[in-house]
């Protein structure tokens, strides 16, 4: 098949080429949206990532141009209009799991860096400032941590916090993990969880019910000094409410690898540009905020797994084989982490 791969970086080219199973791959730097959809004309399949936009208008342009397959090289599919895809006869496949350890490990790394002020210490030392004032952190041991969403990633984070650091762990999910229950993790509703924890890590899907699950009301009910970590979906957090919570000092720290308006920012070098997102820029001014650009998945193992599954999905479609990773048009907005 001829495949147009949108939004590619050097690592995409390397790993997808290495995993290629005889397909004609065309790597395109622009992201897929209404302005770039014409680049997909003549390609039977397009391969996209988390911040490509596949609304009804974009999908219609692709279908007219001959596209039959949408291959997501990611787990989430909240950026795809699945109903429109089905109406247009487009098949959507994804990578349901690649390396949950990659995201889980990065989550804990972010928490540690934030809680022990490692990012601030690193910046000081580069300027030959070795003073320790303002760098006092807290032990994780003995603190109460909450994990919202205990799919593959969330379960690993809960297990690490419980067994590795000796935290008391509360969890919230529609399905309880028996292994977590056996090790003493307690499941409670999200509302109760936020009122009892010192730290909350988000690993749930983005659905109408979870959108802005961290909002002004939730922050108001939380313990003073709550630390929030999000490596899942940016829109789980109401950023305006987050900034207000930081200003009031109700929130003690925030570590983010995702942001609800990240599509206009992440994965690009904007160091010479003026960022027009005032809310994001305000967020970066707080000393107790640590932001990374959606890199939790970025390990050699995860990239290799993503590429292999993506190429297998394309080969199965081309050969008319059953599609194990096909996205059901009636599926929820996004899968569990």
PDB file of C-alpha atoms in Angstrom, residues 7-14 27-29 73 267-269:
ATOM      1  CA  UNK A   7       3.633  14.848  11.226  1.00  0.00           C
ATOM      2  CA  UNK A   8       6.800  12.808  11.037  1.00  0.00           C
ATOM      3  CA  UNK A   9      10.017  13.422  12.941  1.00  0.00           C
ATOM      4  CA  UNK A  10      13.376  11.759  12.556  1.00  0.00           C
ATOM      5  CA  UNK A  11      12.536   9.028  15.052  1.00  0.00           C
ATOM      6  CA  UNK A  12       9.295   8.216  13.181  1.00  0.00           C
ATOM      7  CA  UNK A  13      11.201   7.724   9.929  1.00  0.00           C
ATOM      8  CA  UNK A  14      13.789   5.529  11.604  1.00  0.00           C
ATOM      9  CA  UNK A  27       6.974  10.759   5.180  1.00  0.00           C
ATOM     10  CA  UNK A  28       5.365  14.198   5.471  1.00  0.00           C
ATOM     11  CA  UNK A  29       6.398  16.822   8.006  1.00  0.00           C
ATOM     12  CA  UNK A  73       0.365   5.223  15.527  1.00  0.00           C
ATOM     13  CA  UNK A 267       6.254  18.386  18.913  1.00  0.00           C
ATOM     14  CA  UNK A 268       7.528  21.590  17.262  1.00  0.00           C
ATOM     15  CA  UNK A 269      10.513  23.888  17.854  1.00  0.00           C
TER      16      UNK A 269
END
